Amino acid sequence: MRSLRNFFLCKCLFALTFWNHVSLSMENELFASNNFPEDGSDKKFNNLPLLYANSHQSRANFDWIVIQNTTESLSLSEITNKNVKKLVALLSNFRQGSRLQNLTLTNVSVDWNALIQILQTVWHSSIQYLSINSVTQLSDIERCDFDYSGTSMKALIMEKVVITDLYFSQDDLYKIFADMNIAALTITDSKMIHMLCPSSDSPLRYLNFLKNDLTDLLYEKCDKLDQLETLILQKNKFESLPKVSFMTSHMKSLKYLDMSSNLLHHEGADVQCQWAESLMELDLSSNQLTDAVFECLPVNIQNLDLQNNQISSVPRGMAELTGLKELNLASNRLADLPGCGSFTSLEFLNVEMNSILTPSADFFQSCPRVRELQAGKNPFKCSCDLRDFIRGERQSGGRLFGWPSAYMCEYPDDLRGMQLKDFHLSELACNTVLLLVTALLLTLVLVAVVAFLCIYLDVPWYVRMTWQWTQTKRRAWHNHPAEQETVLQFHAFISYSERDSLWVKDELIPSLEKGEGCVQLCLHERNFIPGKSIVENIINCIEKSYKSIFVLSPNFVQSEWCHYELYFAHHKLFSENSNSLILILLEPIPPYIIPARYHKLKALMAKRTYLEWPKERSKRALFWANLRAAININLPMADGRRCEEAD
């Protein structure tokens, strides 16, 4: 359809193509010769029979400037009321059959009657294409009769017409142009507010009323334009889209309509639209249309331009435009790519300069016939949602127009300006399910490892013991805040298994307490204070003793209370930075029978020197001497008694 419209444009503006070969003479001007062949033929001439004269004579006799002079084209400038009669006389010589076909008049300053004389003369000449530019001071408009018969005219172009009359009959002006029996009529940039419907069936096939002041009243209920194929109403003051549709409903042959740069809007609200069924191309760009425009479109439209409007989405459930092939939605407010549910034949789509952050990834799958998508210059948000669209571009086979230069990240700020082809995110970062599963697995593994370590190292037991030690310290501080400095009362606290009590009572106690050195020992069966918890008694005994002696044996590692005593003694070892532990190995302990929670005992036995109970009696004296030396200290007795008195 574009090729058909261009054919008429080229045909109607044929005269203008010669303007590129302008031969303007500023020193010599032209005047007409009367030596025309009597039969009106100019076949013997290569150019029009105009003779040169000096500038003074030309200005005095004609006052116009010849811009172009060839056998088929003539272009004149500076036409006024003074030289219009001579112009009419000149044009009268070009009767039908002459070669002159194109006439251009520029800077025309005449009144209404002079203009009508020029048009009437041209109408009965050989001229087919007439262009009048910059008509100024058009005045004295009145009713006149115009003879349209026997014309060779095909196209009339009038640009920048200025009417100086304040009061005149609009019908007298517009009737002359409305009834013209030509194929193409162009009146542009003339502040025209109306145009009458032809009084009879019009042969007009092309109408161009660009840049005027036409309103919704144009061609209202006009049924005389059955042959009109192209109608251009760009840059006027149309407001109602339904009224425009009813205007075209009587134009049975209309194929192209340009309504761009008007004030068109459509509120919907069950307002019916009725377009010409023949309409194939519609330009509604640069108006005030919203989503409701899709309720008022020609059903047979093939090329639709809705650029630069206020459309935010293509409504679902709209009437199907099965013939639509080209759709321009650039410079609107779209937040996503429109689907093709209602455009089953769509081949070209333009959605540039919208508000699309993350376009749908399945566009090419839902629109298999689309050969070209223009989606650049949108504020793309480079996130996981955009990965599928980028992947779809790679699979589209080059159908994304302008890729990659027109497709850049706008958000987030640190990625602004990056081309989409350079944006990459890992599958793990974008797949929520995979990320959750991975995080869950890592959490389970971490929990399992922590649980295993807690069980293997008996962490709950150590936590419980630390809590009890802290509580005991807190109670002691609240009960006796002034007595925070602990007074040593014993040389050593003895920790042993009940199964080793016979050795302790028969060997250890007699050898230390009743022998030389007066050693004071703390034993749980005689020094624990009734009423206090076992843990609290253990802590008190360890803190009141200079040393802690642990009688190690296989029985020791099987005793829970021995483990408590070892833990608190070890805690004192680190908290007071003292050397208060003495280990006596009563019997060898195989490593495999030591529980995992006795890792501190393993560490102590590996790092510290311990005393081993000798089986030979001859070595026992040395054993007791070493033990006494390890615990030798003078204790300040709390009651002032001497060691002998304590015995």
Coordinates of C-alpha atoms in Angstrom, one line a residue, residues 194-201 215-226 238 242-252 274:
H194 CA -12.9 23.6 6.9
M195 CA -13.5 22.0 3.5
L196 CA -16.9 21.4 1.8
C197 CA -18.0 18.1 0.6
P198 CA -18.0 18.0 -3.2
S199 CA -21.4 18.8 -4.8
S200 CA -21.1 15.6 -7.0
D201 CA -19.1 12.5 -7.1
T215 CA -11.6 19.8 13.1
D216 CA -14.0 16.9 13.5
L217 CA -16.5 18.6 11.3
L218 CA -14.5 17.9 8.1
Y219 CA -16.5 15.8 5.6
E220 CA -19.2 14.9 8.1
K221 CA -21.7 12.7 6.3
C222 CA -19.9 13.3 3.0
D223 CA -20.5 10.5 0.5
K224 CA -19.0 12.1 -2.6
L225 CA -15.4 10.8 -2.2
D226 CA -15.8 7.3 -3.3
F238 CA -9.0 16.7 15.3
P242 CA -14.8 7.8 16.6
K243 CA -15.8 10.9 14.5
V244 CA -12.8 10.4 12.3
S245 CA -13.8 6.8 11.8
F246 CA -17.3 7.8 10.7
M247 CA -15.8 10.4 8.4
T248 CA -14.0 7.6 6.5
S249 CA -17.0 5.2 6.5
H250 CA -18.3 6.7 3.3
M251 CA -14.9 6.7 1.5
K252 CA -15.3 3.3 -0.1
Q274 CA -17.0 2.6 11.9

